[in-house]
XYZ file of C-alpha atoms in Angstrom:
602
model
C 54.521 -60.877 53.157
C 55.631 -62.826 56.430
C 58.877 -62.801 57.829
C 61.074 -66.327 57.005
C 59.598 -69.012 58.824
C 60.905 -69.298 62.023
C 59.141 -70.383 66.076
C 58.813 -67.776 67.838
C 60.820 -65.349 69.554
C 61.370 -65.647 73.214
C 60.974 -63.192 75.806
C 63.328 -61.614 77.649
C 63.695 -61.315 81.813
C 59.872 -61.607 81.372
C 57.734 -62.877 84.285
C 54.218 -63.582 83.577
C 51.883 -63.204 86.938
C 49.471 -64.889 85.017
C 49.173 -68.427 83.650
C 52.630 -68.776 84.725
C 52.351 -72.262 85.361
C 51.269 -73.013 81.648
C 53.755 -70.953 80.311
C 56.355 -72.594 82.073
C 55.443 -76.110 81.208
C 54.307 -75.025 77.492
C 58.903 -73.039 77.323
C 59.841 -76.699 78.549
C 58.251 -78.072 75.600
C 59.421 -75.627 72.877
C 63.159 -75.872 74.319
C 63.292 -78.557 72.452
C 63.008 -76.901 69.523
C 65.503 -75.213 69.741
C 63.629 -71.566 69.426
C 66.424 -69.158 68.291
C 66.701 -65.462 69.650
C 64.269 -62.665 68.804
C 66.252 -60.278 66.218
C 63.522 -57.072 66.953
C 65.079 -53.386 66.906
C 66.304 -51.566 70.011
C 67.013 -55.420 71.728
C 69.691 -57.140 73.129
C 70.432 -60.457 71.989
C 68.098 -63.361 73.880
C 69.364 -65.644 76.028
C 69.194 -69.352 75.260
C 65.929 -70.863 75.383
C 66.928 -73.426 77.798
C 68.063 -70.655 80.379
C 65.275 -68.158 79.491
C 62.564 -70.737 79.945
C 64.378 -71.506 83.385
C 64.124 -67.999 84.306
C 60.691 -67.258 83.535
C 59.389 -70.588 85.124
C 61.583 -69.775 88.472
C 60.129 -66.662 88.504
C 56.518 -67.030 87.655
C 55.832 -70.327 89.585
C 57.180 -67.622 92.522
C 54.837 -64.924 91.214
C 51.970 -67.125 90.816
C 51.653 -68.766 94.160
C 49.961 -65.223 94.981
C 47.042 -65.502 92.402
C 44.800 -67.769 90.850
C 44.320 -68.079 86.876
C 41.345 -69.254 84.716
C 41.800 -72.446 82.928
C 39.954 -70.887 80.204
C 43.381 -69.160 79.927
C 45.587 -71.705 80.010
C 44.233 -73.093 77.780
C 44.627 -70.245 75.121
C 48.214 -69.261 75.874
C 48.712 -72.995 75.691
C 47.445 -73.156 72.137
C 48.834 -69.949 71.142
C 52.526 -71.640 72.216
C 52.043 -74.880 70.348
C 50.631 -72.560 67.322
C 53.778 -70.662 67.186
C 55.788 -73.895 67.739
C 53.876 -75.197 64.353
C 54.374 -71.756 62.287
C 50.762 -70.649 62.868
C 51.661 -67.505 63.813
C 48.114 -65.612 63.266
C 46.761 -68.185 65.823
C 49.753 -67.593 68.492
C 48.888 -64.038 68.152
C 45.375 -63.501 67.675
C 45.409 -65.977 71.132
C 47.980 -63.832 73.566
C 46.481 -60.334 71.657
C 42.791 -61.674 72.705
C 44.407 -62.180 76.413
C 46.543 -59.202 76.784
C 42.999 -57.697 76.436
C 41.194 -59.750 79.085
C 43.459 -60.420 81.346
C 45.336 -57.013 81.662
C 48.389 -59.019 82.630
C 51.831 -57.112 81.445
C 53.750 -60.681 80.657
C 50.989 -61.202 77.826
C 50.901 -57.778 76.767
C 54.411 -58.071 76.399
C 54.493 -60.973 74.368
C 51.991 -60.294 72.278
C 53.833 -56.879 71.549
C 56.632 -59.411 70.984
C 54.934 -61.679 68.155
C 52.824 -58.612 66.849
C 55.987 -57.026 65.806
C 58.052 -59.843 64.576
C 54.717 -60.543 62.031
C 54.850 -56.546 61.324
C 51.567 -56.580 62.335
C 51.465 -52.602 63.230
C 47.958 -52.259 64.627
C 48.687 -55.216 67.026
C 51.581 -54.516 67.857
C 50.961 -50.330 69.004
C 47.970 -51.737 71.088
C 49.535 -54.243 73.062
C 52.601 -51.589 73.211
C 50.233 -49.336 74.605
C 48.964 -51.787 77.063
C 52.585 -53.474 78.112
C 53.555 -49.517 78.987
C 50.315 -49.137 80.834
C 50.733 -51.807 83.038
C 54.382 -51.495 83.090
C 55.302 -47.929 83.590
C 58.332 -48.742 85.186
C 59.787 -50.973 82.356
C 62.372 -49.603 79.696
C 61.679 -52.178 76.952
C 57.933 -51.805 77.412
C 58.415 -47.902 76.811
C 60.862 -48.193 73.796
C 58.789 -50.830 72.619
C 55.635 -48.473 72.761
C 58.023 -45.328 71.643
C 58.651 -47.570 68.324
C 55.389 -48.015 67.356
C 54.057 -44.622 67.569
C 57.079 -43.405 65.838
C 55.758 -46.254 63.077
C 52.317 -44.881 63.156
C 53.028 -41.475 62.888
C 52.161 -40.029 66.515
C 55.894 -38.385 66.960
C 54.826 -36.172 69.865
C 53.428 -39.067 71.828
C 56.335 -41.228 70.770
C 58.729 -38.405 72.114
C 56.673 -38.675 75.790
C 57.627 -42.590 75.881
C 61.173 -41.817 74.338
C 61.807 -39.373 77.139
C 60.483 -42.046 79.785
C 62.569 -44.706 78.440
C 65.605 -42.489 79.000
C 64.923 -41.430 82.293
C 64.529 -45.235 82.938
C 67.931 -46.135 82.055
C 66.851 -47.333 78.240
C 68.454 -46.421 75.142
C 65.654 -44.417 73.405
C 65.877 -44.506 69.320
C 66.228 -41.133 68.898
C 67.492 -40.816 65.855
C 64.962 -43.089 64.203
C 62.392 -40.980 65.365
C 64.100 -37.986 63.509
C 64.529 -39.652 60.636
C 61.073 -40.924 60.346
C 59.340 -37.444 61.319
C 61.893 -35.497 58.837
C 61.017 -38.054 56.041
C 57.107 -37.819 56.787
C 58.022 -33.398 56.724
C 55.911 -33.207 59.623
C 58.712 -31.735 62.010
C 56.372 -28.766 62.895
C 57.784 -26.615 65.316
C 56.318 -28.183 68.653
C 57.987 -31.269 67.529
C 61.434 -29.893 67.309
C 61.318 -27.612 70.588
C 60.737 -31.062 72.404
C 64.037 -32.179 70.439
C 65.968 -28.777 71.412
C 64.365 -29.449 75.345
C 65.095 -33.315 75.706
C 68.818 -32.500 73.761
C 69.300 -29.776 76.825
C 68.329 -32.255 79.275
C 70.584 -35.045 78.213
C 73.694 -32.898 77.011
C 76.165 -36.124 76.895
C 73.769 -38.478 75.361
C 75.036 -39.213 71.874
C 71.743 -40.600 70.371
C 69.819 -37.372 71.788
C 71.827 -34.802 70.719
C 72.610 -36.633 67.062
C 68.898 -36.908 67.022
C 68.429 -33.113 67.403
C 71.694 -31.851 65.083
C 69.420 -33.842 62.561
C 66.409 -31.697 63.474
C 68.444 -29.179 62.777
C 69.810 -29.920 59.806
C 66.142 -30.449 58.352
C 65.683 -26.709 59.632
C 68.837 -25.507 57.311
C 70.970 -24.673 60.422
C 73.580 -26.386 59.363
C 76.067 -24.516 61.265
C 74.651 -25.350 64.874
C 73.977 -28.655 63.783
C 77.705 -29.171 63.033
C 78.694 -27.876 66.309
C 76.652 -30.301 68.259
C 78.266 -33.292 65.966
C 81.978 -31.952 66.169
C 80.955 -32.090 70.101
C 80.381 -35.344 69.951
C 83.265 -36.574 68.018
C 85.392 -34.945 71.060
C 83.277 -37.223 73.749
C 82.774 -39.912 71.419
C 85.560 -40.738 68.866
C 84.184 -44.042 68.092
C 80.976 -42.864 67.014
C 80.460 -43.578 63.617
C 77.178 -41.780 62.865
C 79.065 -37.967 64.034
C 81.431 -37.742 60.864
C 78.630 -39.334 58.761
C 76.145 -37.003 59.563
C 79.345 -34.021 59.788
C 80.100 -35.066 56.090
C 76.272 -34.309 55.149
C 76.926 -30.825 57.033
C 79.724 -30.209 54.950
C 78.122 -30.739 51.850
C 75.033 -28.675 53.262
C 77.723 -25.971 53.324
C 79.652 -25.838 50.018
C 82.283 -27.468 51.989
C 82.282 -30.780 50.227
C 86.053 -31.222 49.696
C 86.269 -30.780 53.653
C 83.714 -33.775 54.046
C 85.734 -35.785 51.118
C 88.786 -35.568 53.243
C 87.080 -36.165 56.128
C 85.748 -39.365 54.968
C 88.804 -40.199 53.319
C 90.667 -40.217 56.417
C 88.266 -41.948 58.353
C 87.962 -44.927 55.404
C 91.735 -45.776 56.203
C 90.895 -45.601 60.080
C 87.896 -47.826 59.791
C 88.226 -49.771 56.575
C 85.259 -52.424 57.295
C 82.720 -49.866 58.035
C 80.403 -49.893 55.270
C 78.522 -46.552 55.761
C 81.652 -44.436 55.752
C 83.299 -46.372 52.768
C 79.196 -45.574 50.780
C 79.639 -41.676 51.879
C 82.959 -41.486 50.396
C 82.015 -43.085 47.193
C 78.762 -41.338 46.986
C 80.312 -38.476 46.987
C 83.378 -38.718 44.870
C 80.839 -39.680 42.368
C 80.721 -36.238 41.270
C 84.632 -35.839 41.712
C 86.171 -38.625 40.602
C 84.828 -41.136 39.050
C 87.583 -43.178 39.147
C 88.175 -43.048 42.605
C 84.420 -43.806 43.138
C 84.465 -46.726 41.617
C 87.273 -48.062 43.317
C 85.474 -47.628 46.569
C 82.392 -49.118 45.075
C 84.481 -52.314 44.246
C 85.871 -52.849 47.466
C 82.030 -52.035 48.747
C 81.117 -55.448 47.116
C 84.432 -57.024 47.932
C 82.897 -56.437 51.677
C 79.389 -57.197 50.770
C 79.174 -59.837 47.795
C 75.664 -60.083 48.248
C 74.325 -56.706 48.336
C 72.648 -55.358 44.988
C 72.391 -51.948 46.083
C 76.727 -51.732 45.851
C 76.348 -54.002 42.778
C 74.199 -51.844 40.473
C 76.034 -48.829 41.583
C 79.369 -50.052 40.870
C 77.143 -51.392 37.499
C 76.076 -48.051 36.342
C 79.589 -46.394 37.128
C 81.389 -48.970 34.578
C 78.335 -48.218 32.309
C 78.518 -44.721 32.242
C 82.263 -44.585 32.035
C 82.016 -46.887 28.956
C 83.210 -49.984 30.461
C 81.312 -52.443 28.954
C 83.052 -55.220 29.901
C 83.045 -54.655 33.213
C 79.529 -53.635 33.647
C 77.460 -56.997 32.565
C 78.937 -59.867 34.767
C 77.573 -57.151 37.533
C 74.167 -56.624 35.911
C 73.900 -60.323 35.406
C 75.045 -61.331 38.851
C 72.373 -58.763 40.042
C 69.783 -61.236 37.903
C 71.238 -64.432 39.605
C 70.533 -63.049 42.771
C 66.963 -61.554 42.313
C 67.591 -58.248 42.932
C 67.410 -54.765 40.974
C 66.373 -57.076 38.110
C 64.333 -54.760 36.473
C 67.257 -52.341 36.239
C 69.411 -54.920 35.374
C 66.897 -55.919 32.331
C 67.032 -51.696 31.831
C 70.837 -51.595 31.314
C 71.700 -55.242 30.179
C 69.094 -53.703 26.911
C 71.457 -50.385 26.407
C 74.750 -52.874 26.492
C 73.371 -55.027 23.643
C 72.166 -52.002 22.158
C 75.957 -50.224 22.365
C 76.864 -53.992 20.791
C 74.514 -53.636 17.684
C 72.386 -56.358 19.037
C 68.862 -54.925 18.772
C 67.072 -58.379 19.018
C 68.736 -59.211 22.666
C 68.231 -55.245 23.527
C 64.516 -55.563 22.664
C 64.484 -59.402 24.953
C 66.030 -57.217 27.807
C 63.508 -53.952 27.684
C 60.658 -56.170 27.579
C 61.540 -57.892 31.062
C 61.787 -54.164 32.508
C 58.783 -53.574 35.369
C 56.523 -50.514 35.962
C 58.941 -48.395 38.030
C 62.180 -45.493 37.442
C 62.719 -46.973 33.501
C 59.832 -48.622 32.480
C 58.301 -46.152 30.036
C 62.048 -45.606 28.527
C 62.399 -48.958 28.655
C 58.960 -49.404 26.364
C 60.077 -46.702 24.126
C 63.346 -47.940 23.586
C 62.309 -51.498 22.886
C 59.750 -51.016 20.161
C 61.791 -48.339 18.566
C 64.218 -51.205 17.747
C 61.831 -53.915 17.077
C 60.263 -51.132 14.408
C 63.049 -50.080 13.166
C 64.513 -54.246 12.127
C 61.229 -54.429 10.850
C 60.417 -57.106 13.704
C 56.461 -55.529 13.440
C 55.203 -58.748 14.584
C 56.625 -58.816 17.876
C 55.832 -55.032 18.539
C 52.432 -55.652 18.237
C 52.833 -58.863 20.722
C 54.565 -56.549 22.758
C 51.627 -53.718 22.481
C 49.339 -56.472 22.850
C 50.493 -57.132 26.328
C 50.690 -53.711 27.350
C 47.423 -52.983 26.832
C 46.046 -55.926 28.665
C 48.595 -54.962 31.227
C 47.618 -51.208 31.526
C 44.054 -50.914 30.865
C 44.023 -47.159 31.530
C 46.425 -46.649 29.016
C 44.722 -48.627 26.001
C 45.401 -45.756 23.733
C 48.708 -44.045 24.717
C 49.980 -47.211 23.370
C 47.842 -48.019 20.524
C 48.862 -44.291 19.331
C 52.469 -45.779 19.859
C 52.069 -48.119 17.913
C 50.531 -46.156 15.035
C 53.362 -43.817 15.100
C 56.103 -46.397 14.844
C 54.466 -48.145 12.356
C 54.003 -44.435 10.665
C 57.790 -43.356 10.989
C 58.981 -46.944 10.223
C 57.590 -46.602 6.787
C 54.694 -48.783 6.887
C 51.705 -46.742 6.572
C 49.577 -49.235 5.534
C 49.917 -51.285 8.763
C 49.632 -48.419 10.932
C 46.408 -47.937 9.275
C 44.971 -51.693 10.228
C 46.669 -50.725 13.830
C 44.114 -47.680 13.707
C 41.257 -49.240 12.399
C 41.628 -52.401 15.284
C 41.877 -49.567 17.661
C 39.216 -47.273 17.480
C 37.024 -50.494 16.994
C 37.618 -50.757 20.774
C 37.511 -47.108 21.487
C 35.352 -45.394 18.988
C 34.888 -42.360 21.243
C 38.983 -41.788 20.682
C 39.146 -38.418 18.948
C 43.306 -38.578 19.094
C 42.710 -42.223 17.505
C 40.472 -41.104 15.013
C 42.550 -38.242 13.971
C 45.583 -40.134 13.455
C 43.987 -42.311 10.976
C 42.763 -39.186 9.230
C 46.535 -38.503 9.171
C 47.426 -41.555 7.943
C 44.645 -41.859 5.104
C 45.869 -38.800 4.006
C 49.350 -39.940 3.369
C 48.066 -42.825 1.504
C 46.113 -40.437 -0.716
C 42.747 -41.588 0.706
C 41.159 -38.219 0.975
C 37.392 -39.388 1.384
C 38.246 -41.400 4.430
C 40.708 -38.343 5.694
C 37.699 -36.236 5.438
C 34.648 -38.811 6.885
C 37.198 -38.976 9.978
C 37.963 -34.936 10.317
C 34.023 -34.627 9.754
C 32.833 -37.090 12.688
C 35.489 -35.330 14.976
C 33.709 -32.140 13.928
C 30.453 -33.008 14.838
C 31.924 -34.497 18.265
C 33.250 -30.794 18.696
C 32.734 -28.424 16.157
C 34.769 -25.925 17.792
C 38.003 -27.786 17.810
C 40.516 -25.577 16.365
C 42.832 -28.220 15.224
C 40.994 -30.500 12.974
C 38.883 -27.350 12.082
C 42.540 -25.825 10.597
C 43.866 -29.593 9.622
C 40.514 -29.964 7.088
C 40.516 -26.740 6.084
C 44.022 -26.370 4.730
C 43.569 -29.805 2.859
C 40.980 -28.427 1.123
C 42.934 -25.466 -0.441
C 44.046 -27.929 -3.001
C 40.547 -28.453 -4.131
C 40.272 -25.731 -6.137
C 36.162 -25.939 -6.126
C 35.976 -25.683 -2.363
C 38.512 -22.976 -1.246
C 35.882 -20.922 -0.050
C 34.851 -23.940 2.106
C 38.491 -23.834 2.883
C 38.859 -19.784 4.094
C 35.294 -20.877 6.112
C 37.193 -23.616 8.580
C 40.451 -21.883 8.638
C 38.408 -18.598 9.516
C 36.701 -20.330 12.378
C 39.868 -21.985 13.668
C 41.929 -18.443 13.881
C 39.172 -16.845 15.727
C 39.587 -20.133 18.063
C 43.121 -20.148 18.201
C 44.359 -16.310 16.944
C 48.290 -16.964 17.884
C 48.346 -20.749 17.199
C 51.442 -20.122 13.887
C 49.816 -23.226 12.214
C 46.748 -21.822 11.607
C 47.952 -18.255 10.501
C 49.946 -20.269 8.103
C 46.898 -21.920 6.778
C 45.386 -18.387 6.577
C 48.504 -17.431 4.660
C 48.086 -20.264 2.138
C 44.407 -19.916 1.356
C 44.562 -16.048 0.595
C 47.380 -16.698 -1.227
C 45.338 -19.630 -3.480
C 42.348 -17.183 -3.435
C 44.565 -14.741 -4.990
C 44.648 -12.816 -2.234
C 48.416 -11.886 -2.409
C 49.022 -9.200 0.147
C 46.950 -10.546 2.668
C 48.437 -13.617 2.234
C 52.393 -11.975 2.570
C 51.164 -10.533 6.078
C 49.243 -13.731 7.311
C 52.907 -15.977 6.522
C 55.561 -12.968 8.182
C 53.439 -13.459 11.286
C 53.811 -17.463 11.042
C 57.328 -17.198 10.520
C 58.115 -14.717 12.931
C 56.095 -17.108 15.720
C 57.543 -20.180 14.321
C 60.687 -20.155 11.962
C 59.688 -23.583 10.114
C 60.679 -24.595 6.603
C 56.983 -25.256 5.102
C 55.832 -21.729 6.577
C 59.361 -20.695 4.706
C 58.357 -22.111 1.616
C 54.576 -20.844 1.596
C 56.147 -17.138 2.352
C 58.611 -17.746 -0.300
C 56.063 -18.562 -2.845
C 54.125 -15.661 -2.137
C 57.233 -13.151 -2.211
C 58.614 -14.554 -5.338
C 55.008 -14.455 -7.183
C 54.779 -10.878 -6.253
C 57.776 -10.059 -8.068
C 60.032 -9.892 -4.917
C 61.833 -12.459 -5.666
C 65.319 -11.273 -3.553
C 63.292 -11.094 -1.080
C 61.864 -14.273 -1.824
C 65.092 -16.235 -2.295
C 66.268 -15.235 1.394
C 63.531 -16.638 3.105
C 63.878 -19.821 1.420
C 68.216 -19.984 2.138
C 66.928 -19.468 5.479
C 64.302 -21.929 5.331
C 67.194 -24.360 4.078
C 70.167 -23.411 6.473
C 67.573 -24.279 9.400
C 66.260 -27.498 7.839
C 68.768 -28.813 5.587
C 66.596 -32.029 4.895
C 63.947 -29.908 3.918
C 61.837 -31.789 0.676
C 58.620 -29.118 0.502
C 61.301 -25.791 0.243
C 62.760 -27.449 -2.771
C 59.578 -28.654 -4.009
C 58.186 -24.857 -4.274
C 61.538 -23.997 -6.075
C 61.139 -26.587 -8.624
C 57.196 -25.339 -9.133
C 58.621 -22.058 -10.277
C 61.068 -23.149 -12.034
C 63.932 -22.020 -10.131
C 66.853 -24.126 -11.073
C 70.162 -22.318 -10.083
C 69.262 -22.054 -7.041
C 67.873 -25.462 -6.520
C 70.671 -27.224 -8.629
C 72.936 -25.201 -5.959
C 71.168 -26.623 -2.652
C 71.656 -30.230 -3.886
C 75.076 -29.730 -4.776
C 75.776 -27.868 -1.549
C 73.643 -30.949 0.440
């Protein structure tokens, strides 16, 4: 996206050998538009346009009386100036990038670096850099200019060559940035930091230089030099704000972080307007005191009214702390000024949520974007639109999904299934199923689910039809091979059919608990008693769940053992208190004490 509208920047002490006489003319035209200063990293403020188009004119009508110019050129840079005077920015820089190139003239390289950056256009802008510093070895801005945009485009070692020629120049050379950017691309190999150890030797009493290579240092977990070069620089430099900020991260590094509390502390009440050591401090008293934290995030957006990042923090603090009140006039300030909305949607959902209010939770979570809570978010939202019966609008809500995710067209048609499933309303999920593997009839998870789900409504045919076209997908699938097989057990005409599948899926899957269970079951419905006992102690032993409890039960308490028997199932019970199919196997045999007991006790 382009910058705000806005002419042009200006340059600064520029003199342009060539075309100087159209530039000047073209600068006496824009002054009248008032063209305000350029606001582009590592430079000083312009001067007025009135006095800067002075300059340059002064100085390149003297320039130019040496040399001759095309008028093919001025014509170009003339366009190029009325185009940025007019907002057509790709014109006023496609024009002076074309000429930078043809004419080799350092002005125009310069300015096209100028308006290549202020459009962020990076390619531009690091060849006309490149150019500007060729032409203009001698020239501070042209090598901090050029030392930005390789930092930008990734070439740190070449940026560090221009960095170190900008300082030897007199420039200020961004040396920090350029740690920060290499440390956050990890591609500090060690080359790059022995030129940060050998330019931090060179200029001992440059801040930036020296901060730049504590932080190199800091990435290489030597925390302990690296603090030694800050505290060094607090003792030149009190007023240097980025020392303690950087000391405080030390501190931290180094289990010290009630040193770097106080520290910050202190320097909060020395320097109450500065931001960055107010954010520290209530960053980390986060983990403190929340209290406290918060305090400092409140006077954070005292200072900066406008700034969402301090808003949602100082947000989430009253939300996690249970201040409810306190929390949504920031969330829905956040929403008036368009930013963090999505997180604002995120939390604005768990408040009415907290409130009772599913319908306004659900309106919030549906407004949430792709991003940190989206999928909870999702999950959240149709859970209560499910759950108030509100079925309709899930499946709106699905609807959109899909169309909005194409590569996840199942995930959340299996969503919806399952909500619709656990929601009581099997029926539904069913039609849910059907629609979907309609669309997807290659779906084995689809097709499976509506096995599931036929089953539960007592459809066995259609159970089996769907567990048979899986099968000849991929006969050796262990899972539906095990999930047919134990449903035929019931069937007392095809248990042999039964021990067949559930055969072939432990051979598949020998450890899968399941499966041995299934094994259990069948020998124990073949009659097969004994090897049925040693099939379900396996089960339980891998998995300790209360249908494998009541199968082993069963089994124990046929064989006469029933002590034995009743132990398994109390255990059963104790671990699954809402357990229906443990009671279910009592009632079969008849047990009634102990049954009659369990409700009472439940």
């Amino acid at each position: 996206m382009l910058p705000p509208r806005r002419p042009l920047p200006l340059l600064k002490n520029q003199t342009l050998s060539l075309g100087a006489l159209c530039l000047s003319f073209v600068y006496l035209l824009s002054a009248c538009a008032q063209i305000p200063p350029e606001t582009a990293t590592n430079e000083e403020t312009e001067p007025s346009a009135r006095e800067q188009h002075r300059d340059e004119g002064a100085a390149a009508a003297g320039e130019d009386a040496a040399r001759s110019f095309p008028i093919d050129t001025f014509y170009t840079l003339l366009v190029a100036e009325v185009a940025g005077i007019r907002e057509q920015y790709d014109v006023a820089l496609a024009n002076y990038y074309h000429q930078a190139e043809v004419t080799k003239d350092a002005g125009v390289a310069a300015r096209a670096t100028r308006i290549a950056r202020f459009l962020n256009a990076r390619q531009a802008a690091l060849r006309s850099a490149q150019l500007w510093a060729e032409l203009e070895p001698d020239n501070a801005d042209a090598q901090l200019a050029l030392t930005a945009e390789l930092t930008l485009s990734g070439e740190f070692l070449e940026a560090m060559k221009h960095a170190e020629r900008a300082l030897a120049l007199g420039g200020k050379a961004p040396m920090q940035s350029l740690a920060a950017t290499a440390i956050g691309h990890q591609q500090l190999d060690e080359q790059l930091r022995a030129e940060f150890a050998r330019l931090a030797e060179v200029y001992p009493n440059n801040d930036e230089v020296v901060m730049a290579y504590a932080m190199v240092l800091r990435d290489a977990k030597q925390y302990r030099r690296a603090l030694a070069l800050v505290r060094h620089i607090q003792e030149q430099h009190p007023e240097q704000i980025d020392a303690p900020l950087l000391q405080s991260h030390l501190l931290v590094d180094l289990d010290r972080r009630n040193e770097a509390i106080q520290l910050l502390e202190n320097l909060v009440k020395i320097y109450p307007e500065e931001t960055r050591l107010r954010l520290q401090y209530a960053r980390l008293l986060i983990r403190e005191d929340l209290n406290l934290a918060r305090q400092q995030f409140a006077e954070l957006v005292k200072q900066r009214p406008e700034d969402g990042n301090l808003i949602l923090s100082l947000a989430l603090i009253h939300y996690e702390t249970n201040q409810l009140g306190e929390a949504k006039p920031l969330l829905d300030r956040l929403l008036e000024l368009k930013q963090h909305e999505s997180a604002a949607h995120f939390y604005l959902g768990g408040l009415a949520q907290k409130r009772g209010d599913n319908d306004t939770a659900a309106a919030h979570f549906q407004q949430v974007q792709p991003g940190n809570d989206y999928v909870e978010a999702i999950t959240k939202g149709t859970k209560l639109l499910a759950a108030s019966g509100k079925h309709r609008e899930n499946n709106l809500w699905f609807a959109k999904l899909r169309e909005r995710h194409p590569g996840q067209v199942e995930h959340f048609f299996l969503m919806e299934v399952e909500l619709l499933r656990r929601n009581g309303e099997p029926q539904m999920a069913l039609q849910v199923a059907d629609q979907a593997i309609s669309k997807l009839n290659n779906s084995g998870r689809l097709m499976y689910s509506r096995a599931l789900l036929n089953d539960q409504l007592g459809n066995a045919a259609a159970f089996e039809k769907d567990l048979r076209t899986l099968l000849e997908r991929d006969p050796d699938n262990a899972t539906v091979l095990n999930a047919l097989g134990y449903k035929l057990i019931d069937d007392e005409t095809r248990r042999q059919e039964a021990l067949q599948l559930i055969s072939r899926a432990l051979e598949l899957e020998p450890e899968d608990p399941a499966i041995i269970d299934s094994m259990g079951w069948v020998q124990y419905r073949l009659g097969n008693y004994r090897d049925a006992e040693k099939y379900l102690r396996k089960a339980l032993e891998k998995l300790p769940d209360h249908e494998i409890s009541a199968h082993l039960g069963e089994v124990l308490w046929v064989q006469g053992d029933r002590e034995a028997a009743l132990k398994v199932w109390n255990d059963g019970l104790a671990a699954n208190p809402e357990s229906k199919i443990i009671p279910a196997a009592m009632k079969r045999l008849q047990i009634k004490e102990t049954l009659e007991q369990h409700v009472s006790d439940n």
